[in-house]
Every structure is written in structure tokens, then in C-alpha cells.
Short mmCIF file of C-alpha atoms in Angstrom, two decimals:
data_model
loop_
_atom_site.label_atom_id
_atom_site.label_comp_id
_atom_site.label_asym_id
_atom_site.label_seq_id
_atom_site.Cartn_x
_atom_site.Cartn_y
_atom_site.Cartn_z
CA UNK A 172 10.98 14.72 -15.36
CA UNK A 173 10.48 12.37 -18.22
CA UNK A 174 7.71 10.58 -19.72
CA UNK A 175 6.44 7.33 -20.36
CA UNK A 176 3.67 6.23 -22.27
CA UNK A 177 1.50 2.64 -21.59
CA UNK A 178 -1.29 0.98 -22.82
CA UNK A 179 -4.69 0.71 -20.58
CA UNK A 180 -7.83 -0.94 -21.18
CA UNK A 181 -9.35 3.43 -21.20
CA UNK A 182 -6.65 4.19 -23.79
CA UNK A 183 -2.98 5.83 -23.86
CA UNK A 184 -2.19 7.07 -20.50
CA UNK A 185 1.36 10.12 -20.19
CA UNK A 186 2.85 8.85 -17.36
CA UNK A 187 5.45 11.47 -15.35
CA UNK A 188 8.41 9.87 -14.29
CA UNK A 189 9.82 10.63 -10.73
CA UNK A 190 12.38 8.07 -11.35
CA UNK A 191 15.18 10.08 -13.85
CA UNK A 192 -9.26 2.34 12.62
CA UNK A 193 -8.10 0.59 15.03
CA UNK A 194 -4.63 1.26 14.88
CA UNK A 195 -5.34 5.29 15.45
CA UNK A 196 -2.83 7.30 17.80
CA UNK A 197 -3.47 10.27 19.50
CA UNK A 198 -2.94 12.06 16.66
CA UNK A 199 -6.37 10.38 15.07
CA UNK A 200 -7.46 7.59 12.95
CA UNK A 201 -5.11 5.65 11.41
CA UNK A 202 -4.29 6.16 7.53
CA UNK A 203 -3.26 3.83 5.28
CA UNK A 204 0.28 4.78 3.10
CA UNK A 205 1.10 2.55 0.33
CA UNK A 206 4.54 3.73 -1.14
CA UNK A 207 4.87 2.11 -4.88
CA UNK A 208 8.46 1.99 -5.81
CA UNK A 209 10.95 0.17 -7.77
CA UNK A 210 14.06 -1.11 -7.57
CA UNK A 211 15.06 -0.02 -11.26
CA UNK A 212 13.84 4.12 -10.30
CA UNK A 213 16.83 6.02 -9.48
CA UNK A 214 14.51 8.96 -7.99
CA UNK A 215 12.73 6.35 -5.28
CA UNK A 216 15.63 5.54 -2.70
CA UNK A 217 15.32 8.90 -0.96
CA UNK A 218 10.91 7.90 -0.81
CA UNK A 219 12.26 4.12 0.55
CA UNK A 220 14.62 5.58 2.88
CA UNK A 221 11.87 8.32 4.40
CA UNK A 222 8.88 5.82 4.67
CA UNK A 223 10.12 4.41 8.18
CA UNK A 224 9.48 7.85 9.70
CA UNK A 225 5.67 7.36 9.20
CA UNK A 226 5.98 3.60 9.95
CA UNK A 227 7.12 4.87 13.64
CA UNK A 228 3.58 6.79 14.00
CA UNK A 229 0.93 5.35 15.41
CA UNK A 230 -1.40 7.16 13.50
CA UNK A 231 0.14 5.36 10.35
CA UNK A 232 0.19 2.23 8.15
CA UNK A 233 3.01 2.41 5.57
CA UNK A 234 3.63 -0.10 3.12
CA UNK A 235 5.82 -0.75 0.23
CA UNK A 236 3.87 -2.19 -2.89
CA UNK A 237 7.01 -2.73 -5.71
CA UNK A 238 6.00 -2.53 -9.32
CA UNK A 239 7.53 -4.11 -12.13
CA UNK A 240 7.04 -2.05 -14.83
CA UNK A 241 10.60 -0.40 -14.45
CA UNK A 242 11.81 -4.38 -14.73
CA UNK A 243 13.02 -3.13 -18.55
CA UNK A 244 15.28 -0.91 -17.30
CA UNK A 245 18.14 -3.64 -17.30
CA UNK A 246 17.40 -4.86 -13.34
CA UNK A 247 14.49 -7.22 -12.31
CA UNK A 248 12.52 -5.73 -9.01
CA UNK A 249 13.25 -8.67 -6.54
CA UNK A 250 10.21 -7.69 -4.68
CA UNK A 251 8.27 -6.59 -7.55
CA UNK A 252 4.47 -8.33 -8.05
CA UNK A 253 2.47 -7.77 -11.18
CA UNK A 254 -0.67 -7.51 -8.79
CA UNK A 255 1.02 -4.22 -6.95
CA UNK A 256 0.90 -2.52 -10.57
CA UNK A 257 -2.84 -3.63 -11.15
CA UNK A 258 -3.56 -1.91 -7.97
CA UNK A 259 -1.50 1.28 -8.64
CA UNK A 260 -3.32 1.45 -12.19
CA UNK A 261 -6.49 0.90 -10.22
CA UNK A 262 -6.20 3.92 -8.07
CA UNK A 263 -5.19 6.08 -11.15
CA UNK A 264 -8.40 4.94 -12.90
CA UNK A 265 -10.64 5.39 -9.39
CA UNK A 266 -9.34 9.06 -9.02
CA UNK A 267 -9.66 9.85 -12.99
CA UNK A 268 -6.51 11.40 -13.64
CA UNK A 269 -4.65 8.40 -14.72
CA UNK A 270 -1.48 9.34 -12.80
CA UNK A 271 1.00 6.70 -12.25
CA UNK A 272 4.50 7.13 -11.45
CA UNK A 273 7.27 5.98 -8.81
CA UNK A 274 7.48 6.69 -6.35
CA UNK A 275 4.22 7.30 -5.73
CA UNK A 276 2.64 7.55 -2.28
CA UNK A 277 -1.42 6.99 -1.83
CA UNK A 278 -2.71 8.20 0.91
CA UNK A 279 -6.02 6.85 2.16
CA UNK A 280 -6.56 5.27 -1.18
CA UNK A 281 -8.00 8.88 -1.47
CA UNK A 282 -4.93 11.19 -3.02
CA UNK A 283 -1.61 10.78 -4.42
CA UNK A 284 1.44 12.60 -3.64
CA UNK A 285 5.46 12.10 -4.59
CA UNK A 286 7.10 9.55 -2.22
CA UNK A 287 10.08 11.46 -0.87
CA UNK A 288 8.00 15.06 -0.31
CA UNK A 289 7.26 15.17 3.26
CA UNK A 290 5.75 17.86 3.44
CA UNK A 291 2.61 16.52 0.62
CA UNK A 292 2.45 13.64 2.52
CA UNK A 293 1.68 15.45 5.98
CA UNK A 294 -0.62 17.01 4.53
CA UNK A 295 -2.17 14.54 2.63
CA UNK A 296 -2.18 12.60 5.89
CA UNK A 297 -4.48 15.08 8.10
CA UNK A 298 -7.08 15.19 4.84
CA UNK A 299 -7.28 11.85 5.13
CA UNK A 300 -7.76 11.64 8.98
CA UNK A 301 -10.47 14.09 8.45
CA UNK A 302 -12.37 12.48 6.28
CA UNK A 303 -11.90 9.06 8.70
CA UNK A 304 -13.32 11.24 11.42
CA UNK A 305 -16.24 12.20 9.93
CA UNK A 306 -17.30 8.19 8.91
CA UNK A 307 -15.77 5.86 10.93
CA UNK A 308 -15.99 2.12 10.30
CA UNK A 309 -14.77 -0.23 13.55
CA UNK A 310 -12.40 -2.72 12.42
CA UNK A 311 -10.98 -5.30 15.22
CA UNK A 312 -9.19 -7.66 14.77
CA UNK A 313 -7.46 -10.51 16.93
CA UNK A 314 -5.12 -13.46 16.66
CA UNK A 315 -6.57 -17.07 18.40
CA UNK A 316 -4.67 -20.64 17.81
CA UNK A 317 -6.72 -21.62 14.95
CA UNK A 318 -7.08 -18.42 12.91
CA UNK A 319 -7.33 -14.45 12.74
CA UNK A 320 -10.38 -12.97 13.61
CA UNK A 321 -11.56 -9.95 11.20
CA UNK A 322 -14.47 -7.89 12.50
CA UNK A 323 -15.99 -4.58 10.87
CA UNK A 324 -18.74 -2.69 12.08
CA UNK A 325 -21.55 -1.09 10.05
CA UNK A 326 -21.40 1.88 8.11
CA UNK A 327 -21.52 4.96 9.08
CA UNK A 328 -21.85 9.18 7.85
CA UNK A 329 -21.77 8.93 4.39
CA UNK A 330 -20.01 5.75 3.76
CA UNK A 331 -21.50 4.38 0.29
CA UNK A 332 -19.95 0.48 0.02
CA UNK A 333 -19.02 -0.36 -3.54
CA UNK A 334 -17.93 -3.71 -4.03
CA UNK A 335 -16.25 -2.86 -0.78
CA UNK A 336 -13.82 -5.71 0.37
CA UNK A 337 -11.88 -6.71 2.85
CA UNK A 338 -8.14 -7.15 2.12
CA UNK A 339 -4.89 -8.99 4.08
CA UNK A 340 -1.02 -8.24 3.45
CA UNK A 341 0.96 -10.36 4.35
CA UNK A 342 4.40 -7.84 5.29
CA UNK A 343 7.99 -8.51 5.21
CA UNK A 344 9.62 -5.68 8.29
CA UNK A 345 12.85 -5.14 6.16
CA UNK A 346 14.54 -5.90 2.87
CA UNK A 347 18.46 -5.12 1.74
CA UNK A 348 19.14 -5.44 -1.54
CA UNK A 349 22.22 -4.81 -3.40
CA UNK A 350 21.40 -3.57 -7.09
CA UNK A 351 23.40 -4.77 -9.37
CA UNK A 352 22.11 -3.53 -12.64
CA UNK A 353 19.56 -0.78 -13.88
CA UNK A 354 19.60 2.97 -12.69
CA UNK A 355 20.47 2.28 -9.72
CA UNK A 356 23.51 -0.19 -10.30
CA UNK A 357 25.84 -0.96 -7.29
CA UNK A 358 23.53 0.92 -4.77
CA UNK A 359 22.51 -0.88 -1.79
CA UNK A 360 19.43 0.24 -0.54
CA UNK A 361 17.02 -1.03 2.67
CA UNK A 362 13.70 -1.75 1.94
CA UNK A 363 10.81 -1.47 4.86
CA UNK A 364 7.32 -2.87 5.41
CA UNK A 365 7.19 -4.86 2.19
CA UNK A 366 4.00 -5.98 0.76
CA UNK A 367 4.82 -10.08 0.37
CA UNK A 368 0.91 -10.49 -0.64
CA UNK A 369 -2.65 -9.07 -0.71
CA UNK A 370 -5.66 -11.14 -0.85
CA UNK A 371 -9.45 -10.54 -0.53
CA UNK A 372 -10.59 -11.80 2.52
CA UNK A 373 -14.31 -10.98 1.66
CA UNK A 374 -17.09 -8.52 0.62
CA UNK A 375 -18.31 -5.76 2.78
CA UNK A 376 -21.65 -4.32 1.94
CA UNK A 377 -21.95 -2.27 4.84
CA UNK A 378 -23.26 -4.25 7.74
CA UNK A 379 -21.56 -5.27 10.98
CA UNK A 380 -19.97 -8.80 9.93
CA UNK A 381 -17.02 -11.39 11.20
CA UNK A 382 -14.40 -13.26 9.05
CA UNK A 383 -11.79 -16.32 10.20
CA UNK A 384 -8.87 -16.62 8.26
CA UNK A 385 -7.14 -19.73 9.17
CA UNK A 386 -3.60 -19.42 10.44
CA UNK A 387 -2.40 -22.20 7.97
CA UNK A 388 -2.54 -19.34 5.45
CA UNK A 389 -1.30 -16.51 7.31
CA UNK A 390 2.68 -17.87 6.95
CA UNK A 391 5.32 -17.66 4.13
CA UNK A 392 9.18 -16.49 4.36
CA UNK A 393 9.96 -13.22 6.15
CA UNK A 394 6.72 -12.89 6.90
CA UNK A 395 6.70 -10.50 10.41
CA UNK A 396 3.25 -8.37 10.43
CA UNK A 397 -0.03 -8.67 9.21
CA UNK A 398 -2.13 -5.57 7.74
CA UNK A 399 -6.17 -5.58 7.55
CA UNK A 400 -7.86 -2.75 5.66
CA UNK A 401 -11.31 -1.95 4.82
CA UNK A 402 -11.33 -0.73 1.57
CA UNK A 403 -14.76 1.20 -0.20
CA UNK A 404 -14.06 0.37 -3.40
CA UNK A 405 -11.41 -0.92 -6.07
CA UNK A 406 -9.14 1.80 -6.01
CA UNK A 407 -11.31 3.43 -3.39
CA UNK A 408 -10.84 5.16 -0.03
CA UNK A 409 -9.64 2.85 2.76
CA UNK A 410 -12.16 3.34 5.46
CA UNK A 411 -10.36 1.62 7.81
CA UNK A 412 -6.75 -0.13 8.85
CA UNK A 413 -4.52 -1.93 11.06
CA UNK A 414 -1.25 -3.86 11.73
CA UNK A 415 -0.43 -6.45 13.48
CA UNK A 416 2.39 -8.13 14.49
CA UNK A 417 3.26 -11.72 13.55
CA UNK A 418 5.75 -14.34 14.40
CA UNK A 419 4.45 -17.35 12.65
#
């Protein structure tokens, strides 16, 4: 494992380096994964190639948020957004122990776990569902000619809103690349569920309350699905989430 160390607005952060709702099942509520990975980490292909296992649950949304802060390395992340990172660094500051790394898998926007270890992410997983049970938060949502309905219900248990908001990504189903450069230099490796955008739709503060989002600004390129999430806080829990499929 190596080491890595970056600036933050809280000071120098030691980094470890891994790289050299409504959608429930019958399992229970659905949990939000949110894989951050690179294209320039030679440890992440084996977390890439494992997250469409828990994209076939129905107990599961798993995304891929790239990060391009392994862009350096001699091979620019063609997926990569600056505004993944931010919310990876986010996270690390919500929990308080600053941990960043790829890949990185957070579960429920609650825990953190390496990518490619099933075995912490199963676990992580049925935390996270218990915690869901104990406070859910109803999120609906449904697709009309003119725009995508968003609806979330009021709080409940011990759900404390903090500058809670509701956020959209916009998801791409699949992504081949062939690396040319960097660690992982003529590898060809599949990429699934990747994050094309997230925007705040609005501000939840707890009460029962509607959005529209037109469908004007629900396209883009290789857009296929559409994920809505509920989440407490910046780099909070997700209380609540759900995919949906999209053909544009």
C-alpha cells in the first residue's frame, strides 16, 4: 500500500493507496453504492469488474463516480469529473477520518469499504439496510411527457435533515475503454453504471414535498438511467434511493 499526501481546506490529509426506498427488494431497502475509481489505479479493475454483481440486486444502487486525481499518473480519466472528487473528499470530511482512496466503495453515504472486497461490502450493505429500516423516508418518483416527478415523504425515527437535498445522476449503463497510458497501459477494461452528472434538484427540510424536473434536462449522450437519492446531509447518509430507466 502506498501513500499519498493532498492538500484540504482542514489541513494535510495521508491518503492509503489501493491503487499500487423505493427501489427495495425483498432483501430490504434499497442502498445506495457509489464505487470511486480511476482509470489511472492499477488496483481498481478487479472493484469495476465486481460492481455489476450488486447492480443485478434489487436491493442495490451502484454507481461509478471517476476521480481525477490519479489524472498525473501519465493517463487522463475519460470519465473522470472534478465534482466526483469534491464529493469523495466530502464524505471523508462528514465521517472524520479523512480517508480517501480508490477504489473506494461508500455505502449508504454512511461507511467506506475497499471496492473489490466483497465480503466488506455485504456487510456494509445489511448495516446500512438496518439503519434504512429503522427511519424510512418515501421517495417516488415517476416519468410524465413534460418532466420527472420527484416526491419525498416526511421524516421519520430519528431522521435530523441537514441541509438535506435532493440529488439526480444522470447514468451512462456501460463504458469500454482501452487505456493507453498510466498504470494500467494497454488494458481494456468495461466500465458500468457511470455517473455522467449529479445535480441538486432541491432542499429537503423534512416535510412531505414534490419537485418537476423538466425532461429537456434529463438528456445528454449515453445517457440510459436516471438515479434519485435523498441525501441527509453533504457527505451524509442517503436516506433514500432509486433508479430508473431512461431512453431519452
Amino acid at each position: 500500500m502506498r501513500h499519498l499526501k493532498l492538500a484540504l481546506r482542514a489541513g494535510l490529509v495521508l491518503i492509503p493507496l489501493l491503487c499500487s426506498a423505493t427501489h427495495a427488494g425483498a432483501q430490504g431497502p434499497a442502498v445506495l453504492l457509489e464505487l470511486y475509481t480511476s482509470q489511472g489505479c492499477s488496483s481498481c479493475p478487479p472493484a469495476d469488474a465486481l460492481l455489476p454483481t450488486f447492480i443485478a440486486r434489487r436491493d442495490v444502487v451502484a454507481l461509478s463516480l471517476p476521480v481525477d486525481y490519479w489524472d498525473r499518473l501519465g493517463w487522463k480519466d475519460t470519465f473522470a469529473r472534478p465534482e466526483f472528487t469534491r464529493r469523495q473528499y466530502e464524505y471523508a470530511q462528514g465521517r472524520g477520518d479523512r480517508q480517501v482512496y480508490t477504489p473506494q466503495i461508500v455505502v449508504g453515504g454512511r461507511t467506506h469499504v475497499v471496492g473489490s472486497s466483497r465480503r466488506e461490502i455485504e456487510e456494509a450493505i445489511a448495516i446500512a439496510q438496518n439503519a434504512l429500516r429503522s427511519n424510512p423516508v418515501a421517495l417516488q418518483t415517476e416519468l410524465s411527457e413534460k418532466d420527472l416527478v420527484i416526491a419525498v415523504g416526511p421524516a421519520t425515527g430519528s431522521v435530523k435533515p441537514d441541509r438535506a437535498r435532493v440529488i439526480l445522476a444522470l447514468v451512462q449503463r456501460e463504458g469500454r475503454v482501452a487505456i493507453k497510458r498510466g498504470e494500467n497501459a494497454n488494458r481494456e477494461v468495461v466500465y458500468h453504471n457511470i455517473v455522467k452528472s449529479l445535480r441538486v434538484v432541491g432542499d429537503w427540510e423534512g416535510t412531505a414535498r414534490t419537485w418537476r424536473v423538466p425532461i429537456s434536462e434529463l438528456g445528454g449522450p449515453n445517457v440510459q438511467s436516471l438515479v434519485v437519492m435523498v441525501q441527509l446531509a453533504p457527505g451524509g447518509p442517503i436516506a433514500a434511493v432509486t433508479q430508473l430507466e431512461w431512453k431519452g
